[in-house]
Short mmCIF file of C-alpha atoms and ligand atoms in Angstrom, two decimals:
data_model
loop_
_atom_site.label_atom_id
_atom_site.label_comp_id
_atom_site.label_asym_id
_atom_site.label_seq_id
_atom_site.Cartn_x
_atom_site.Cartn_y
_atom_site.Cartn_z
CA MET E 206 -2.48 2.67 23.27
CA PHE E 207 -2.07 4.62 20.04
CA ARG E 208 -5.20 5.60 18.16
CA LEU E 209 -5.09 6.64 14.52
CA THR E 210 -6.70 10.05 14.11
CA HIS E 211 -5.69 10.69 10.50
CA ASN E 212 -6.17 9.11 7.09
CA ILE E 213 -2.82 8.13 5.69
CA SER E 214 -1.58 6.81 2.41
CA ILE E 215 1.10 4.14 2.35
CA LEU E 216 3.57 4.79 -0.46
CA GLY E 217 6.35 2.73 -1.96
CA SER E 218 7.56 0.96 -5.07
CA PRO E 219 6.02 -2.26 -6.35
CA GLY E 220 7.95 -4.94 -4.45
CA SER E 221 8.68 -2.68 -1.46
CA GLY E 222 6.20 -4.63 0.65
CA LYS E 223 3.83 -1.72 1.20
CA GLY E 224 0.74 -3.94 1.02
CA PHE E 225 2.31 -6.23 3.61
CA TYR E 226 3.28 -3.44 6.04
CA GLY E 227 -0.02 -1.69 5.40
CA ARG E 228 -1.89 -4.83 6.45
CA LEU E 229 0.17 -5.18 9.63
CA LEU E 230 -0.32 -1.51 10.56
CA ALA E 231 -4.06 -1.75 9.91
CA GLN E 232 -4.31 -4.86 12.12
CA HIS E 233 -2.30 -3.22 14.87
CA TRP E 234 -4.25 0.05 14.83
CA LYS E 235 -7.57 -1.73 14.19
CA VAL E 236 -8.45 0.41 11.18
CA PRO E 237 -9.33 -0.60 7.62
CA LEU E 238 -6.66 -0.96 4.95
CA VAL E 239 -8.26 0.28 1.75
CA THR E 240 -6.54 -1.27 -1.25
CA THR E 241 -7.36 0.80 -4.31
CA SER E 242 -6.41 -1.84 -6.88
CA ASP E 243 -8.90 -4.34 -5.35
CA ILE E 244 -11.68 -1.76 -5.40
CA LEU E 245 -10.98 -0.84 -9.00
CA LYS E 246 -10.85 -4.51 -10.03
CA LYS E 247 -14.27 -5.12 -8.48
CA HIS E 248 -15.63 -1.99 -10.09
CA ALA E 249 -14.34 -3.09 -13.51
CA GLN E 250 -16.00 -6.50 -13.06
CA ARG E 251 -19.35 -4.92 -12.26
CA HIS E 252 -19.14 -2.51 -15.19
CA SER E 253 -17.52 -4.72 -17.75
CA ASN E 254 -17.26 -2.00 -20.37
CA GLN E 255 -15.42 0.40 -18.09
CA SER E 256 -11.70 -0.14 -17.72
CA LEU E 257 -9.83 1.91 -15.18
CA ASP E 258 -6.30 3.09 -15.62
CA MET E 259 -4.99 4.05 -12.19
CA GLU E 260 -1.77 5.55 -13.42
CA SER E 261 -2.82 7.39 -16.53
CA GLY E 262 -2.52 11.07 -15.70
CA LYS E 263 -5.66 11.82 -17.73
CA LEU E 264 -8.37 13.91 -16.11
CA ALA E 265 -11.23 11.51 -16.90
CA ASP E 266 -9.31 8.51 -15.52
CA CYS E 267 -8.25 10.36 -12.36
CA GLN E 268 -11.81 11.55 -11.77
CA LEU E 269 -13.14 8.04 -12.21
CA VAL E 270 -10.55 6.51 -9.84
CA ALA E 271 -11.14 9.20 -7.19
CA GLY E 272 -14.92 8.83 -7.58
CA VAL E 273 -14.99 5.03 -7.30
CA LEU E 274 -12.69 5.17 -4.28
CA LEU E 275 -14.74 7.83 -2.51
CA GLU E 276 -17.90 5.80 -3.06
CA ASN E 277 -16.18 2.79 -1.48
CA LEU E 278 -14.93 4.82 1.51
CA ARG E 279 -18.48 6.04 2.14
CA GLU E 280 -19.81 2.47 1.96
CA GLN E 281 -17.16 1.18 4.38
CA HIS E 282 -17.76 4.10 6.72
CA GLN E 283 -21.48 3.40 6.66
CA ILE E 284 -20.86 -0.22 7.64
CA GLN E 285 -18.46 0.83 10.42
CA ARG E 286 -21.04 3.30 11.76
CA THR E 287 -23.45 0.51 12.58
CA ASN E 288 -21.14 -0.89 15.26
CA SER E 289 -18.83 1.93 16.23
CA THR E 290 -19.02 5.62 17.08
CA ARG E 291 -15.39 6.17 16.20
CA PRO E 292 -14.74 8.72 13.48
CA TRP E 293 -13.59 7.37 10.13
CA HIS E 294 -9.85 6.79 9.71
CA CYS E 295 -8.05 4.42 7.40
CA ILE E 296 -4.84 3.49 5.63
CA LEU E 297 -5.00 3.83 1.86
CA ASP E 298 -2.84 1.71 -0.43
CA GLY E 299 -2.57 2.76 -4.07
CA PHE E 300 -4.01 6.27 -3.86
CA PRO E 301 -2.96 8.89 -4.81
CA ARG E 302 -1.05 7.70 -7.88
CA THR E 303 -0.93 11.09 -9.60
CA THR E 304 -0.90 14.71 -8.45
CA LEU E 305 -4.10 15.25 -10.39
CA GLN E 306 -5.78 12.65 -8.14
CA ILE E 307 -4.62 14.71 -5.13
CA GLN E 308 -6.14 17.83 -6.64
CA ILE E 309 -9.46 16.08 -7.35
CA MET E 310 -9.51 14.69 -3.80
CA GLN E 311 -8.98 18.17 -2.33
CA GLU E 312 -11.63 19.77 -4.50
CA THR E 313 -14.36 17.15 -4.37
CA TRP E 314 -13.98 14.91 -1.30
CA PRO E 315 -15.58 15.67 2.06
CA VAL E 316 -12.88 16.59 4.61
CA GLU E 317 -13.40 13.45 6.70
CA TYR E 318 -12.18 11.22 3.85
CA GLN E 319 -9.21 13.30 2.72
CA ILE E 320 -5.67 12.04 3.19
CA HIS E 321 -3.55 13.84 5.79
CA GLY E 322 -0.15 12.32 5.20
CA GLY E 323 2.02 9.90 3.29
CA LEU E 324 4.05 7.11 4.87
CA HIS E 325 6.75 6.21 2.38
CA LEU E 326 8.75 2.99 2.43
CA ASN E 327 12.14 3.78 1.07
CA VAL E 328 13.28 0.62 -0.73
CA PRO E 329 15.80 0.73 -3.61
CA ASP E 330 14.88 -0.75 -6.98
CA GLU E 331 17.37 -3.61 -6.73
CA VAL E 332 15.73 -4.86 -3.52
CA CYS E 333 12.23 -4.50 -5.08
CA ARG E 334 13.40 -6.39 -8.16
CA GLN E 335 14.77 -9.31 -6.15
CA LYS E 336 11.70 -9.49 -3.91
CA SER E 337 9.31 -9.31 -6.88
CA LEU E 338 11.20 -12.10 -8.64
CA GLY E 339 11.06 -14.24 -5.49
CA ARG E 340 7.32 -13.88 -4.98
CA ARG E 341 5.26 -17.11 -5.07
CA PHE E 342 1.81 -18.12 -3.91
CA CYS E 343 1.48 -21.50 -2.21
CA THR E 344 -1.76 -23.07 -3.36
CA ILE E 345 -1.77 -25.52 -0.41
CA CYS E 346 -1.21 -22.96 2.36
CA GLN E 347 -3.12 -20.23 0.48
CA ASP E 348 -0.38 -17.85 1.51
CA PHE E 349 2.54 -15.95 0.03
CA VAL E 350 6.06 -17.29 -0.09
CA ASN E 351 9.12 -15.24 -0.95
CA THR E 352 12.15 -17.20 -2.01
CA ALA E 353 14.45 -14.19 -2.45
CA ASN E 354 17.30 -13.82 0.01
CA VAL E 355 18.33 -10.17 -0.22
CA GLN E 356 21.70 -9.48 1.35
CA MET E 357 23.17 -6.22 0.09
CA ASP E 358 24.52 -3.09 1.79
CA ASP E 359 22.48 -2.75 5.00
CA TRP E 360 19.66 -4.94 3.73
CA ASP E 361 18.93 -8.27 5.35
CA LEU E 362 15.75 -9.83 3.97
CA PRO E 363 15.82 -13.63 4.19
CA PRO E 364 13.21 -15.76 2.37
CA THR E 365 9.77 -15.91 4.00
CA TYR E 366 7.61 -19.03 4.13
CA PRO E 367 4.23 -19.76 5.68
CA LYS E 368 4.70 -22.21 8.58
CA LEU E 369 3.23 -25.14 6.66
CA CYS E 370 5.39 -24.61 3.63
CA SER E 371 8.59 -25.59 5.37
CA LYS E 372 7.49 -29.25 5.39
CA ALA E 373 4.34 -30.12 3.56
CA CYS E 374 4.44 -28.24 0.29
CA ASP E 375 6.33 -28.98 -2.88
CA PRO E 376 7.88 -25.84 -4.37
CA LYS E 377 7.85 -27.37 -7.86
CA THR E 378 4.12 -28.01 -8.03
CA ASP E 379 2.48 -26.00 -5.24
CA TRP E 380 4.20 -22.61 -5.53
CA LEU E 381 2.91 -20.45 -8.33
CA GLN E 382 4.56 -17.37 -9.75
CA ARG E 383 2.42 -14.55 -11.12
CA LYS E 384 2.76 -14.26 -14.88
CA ASP E 385 3.67 -10.58 -14.59
CA ASP E 386 6.45 -11.15 -12.05
CA VAL E 387 9.10 -11.44 -14.75
CA LEU E 388 12.06 -9.10 -15.03
CA ALA E 389 10.91 -7.06 -18.04
CA ILE E 390 7.48 -6.36 -16.53
CA ILE E 391 8.94 -5.68 -13.07
CA GLN E 392 11.34 -3.12 -14.62
CA ALA E 393 8.49 -1.47 -16.51
CA ARG E 394 6.36 -1.30 -13.33
CA LEU E 395 9.22 0.33 -11.43
CA ALA E 396 9.88 2.87 -14.19
CA MET E 397 6.19 3.78 -14.40
CA HIS E 398 6.05 4.06 -10.62
CA HIS E 399 9.00 6.46 -10.36
CA GLU E 400 7.57 8.72 -13.02
CA HIS E 401 4.56 9.46 -10.80
CA GLU E 402 6.08 9.02 -7.38
CA GLU E 403 8.42 12.02 -7.15
CA PRO E 404 5.71 14.68 -7.57
CA ILE E 405 3.56 12.90 -4.99
CA LEU E 406 6.39 12.69 -2.46
CA ASP E 407 7.13 16.37 -3.19
CA TYR E 408 3.53 17.24 -2.48
CA PHE E 409 3.60 15.59 0.95
CA ARG E 410 7.10 16.97 1.63
CA GLN E 411 6.02 20.53 0.87
CA HIS E 412 3.09 20.18 3.24
CA ASN E 413 5.28 18.65 5.94
CA THR E 414 3.15 15.54 5.89
CA LEU E 415 5.65 12.92 4.72
CA CYS E 416 7.20 10.20 6.86
CA GLN E 417 9.91 8.02 5.33
CA PHE E 418 11.13 4.72 6.65
CA THR E 419 13.69 2.23 5.38
CA PRO E 420 12.75 -1.33 6.43
CA TYR E 421 16.26 -2.85 6.25
CA LYS E 422 15.26 -5.99 8.13
CA GLY E 423 11.76 -6.46 6.70
CA VAL E 424 9.17 -7.76 9.14
CA ARG E 425 11.72 -7.64 11.98
CA ASP E 426 11.69 -3.84 11.56
CA PHE E 427 7.89 -3.66 11.81
CA ASP E 428 7.83 -2.34 15.41
CA LYS E 429 10.37 0.32 14.51
CA LEU E 430 8.26 1.32 11.52
CA ARG E 431 5.10 1.42 13.62
CA LEU E 432 6.69 3.47 16.40
CA SER E 433 8.19 6.03 14.02
CA ALA E 434 4.85 6.29 12.21
CA GLU E 435 3.04 6.80 15.53
CA GLU E 436 5.51 9.47 16.62
CA TRP E 437 5.11 11.23 13.28
CA LEU E 438 1.30 11.03 13.41
CA GLN E 439 1.17 12.42 16.93
CA ALA E 440 3.11 15.47 15.76
CA LEU E 441 1.04 15.89 12.59
CA THR E 442 -1.04 19.04 12.90
CA VAL E 443 -3.38 18.72 9.93
ZN1 ZN U 783 2.63 -24.16 1.45
#
């Protein structure tokens, strides 16, 4: 059985499904998935005067994001320590967002929390757009629905429904769309993402610590994704 012995960051465009695959990998490897946006949201609620901009390349913002995240990793590690002797390893979603965040991590984080590699989901913008537009939340099932049926080139991503939704739920009243899942905002999110992503991918590429995967068949490609990630991690020498 594979055991994760690195900290990795899951990378990909908004709409690529990285949160979804990250969750499945974390469940499979029995390690925490650390979702930076959730941590920052909670932090902002506790300190109502402090707003955090994850993607601003500004030093103060990057320091704050890296600091809040490190504090959370330490807390989670502390909790894990009480019932396990395993060393700390996790999957990070949403960090690093800028190369400055990488630099701050290297200079200020203890080695055990630093990220060793990036797992990048290679999903073209058109697929991300369609999947973002199809995203709904079923208030009855308390689960995500995706109504988009992406069939282009080698991509085959049919709609996904929670089991209940196929019968009991009414799409008109029970399925909610997020207010920011509209085309103009999706386009802006993708543009913003690409601006920061290339230098981050370059960083991992230059250090030989990047693994790229194209999930043509969505969840049906999960085992393939997992196996190529495991093969890559076993060969990773950092
Ligand atoms: Zn439902």
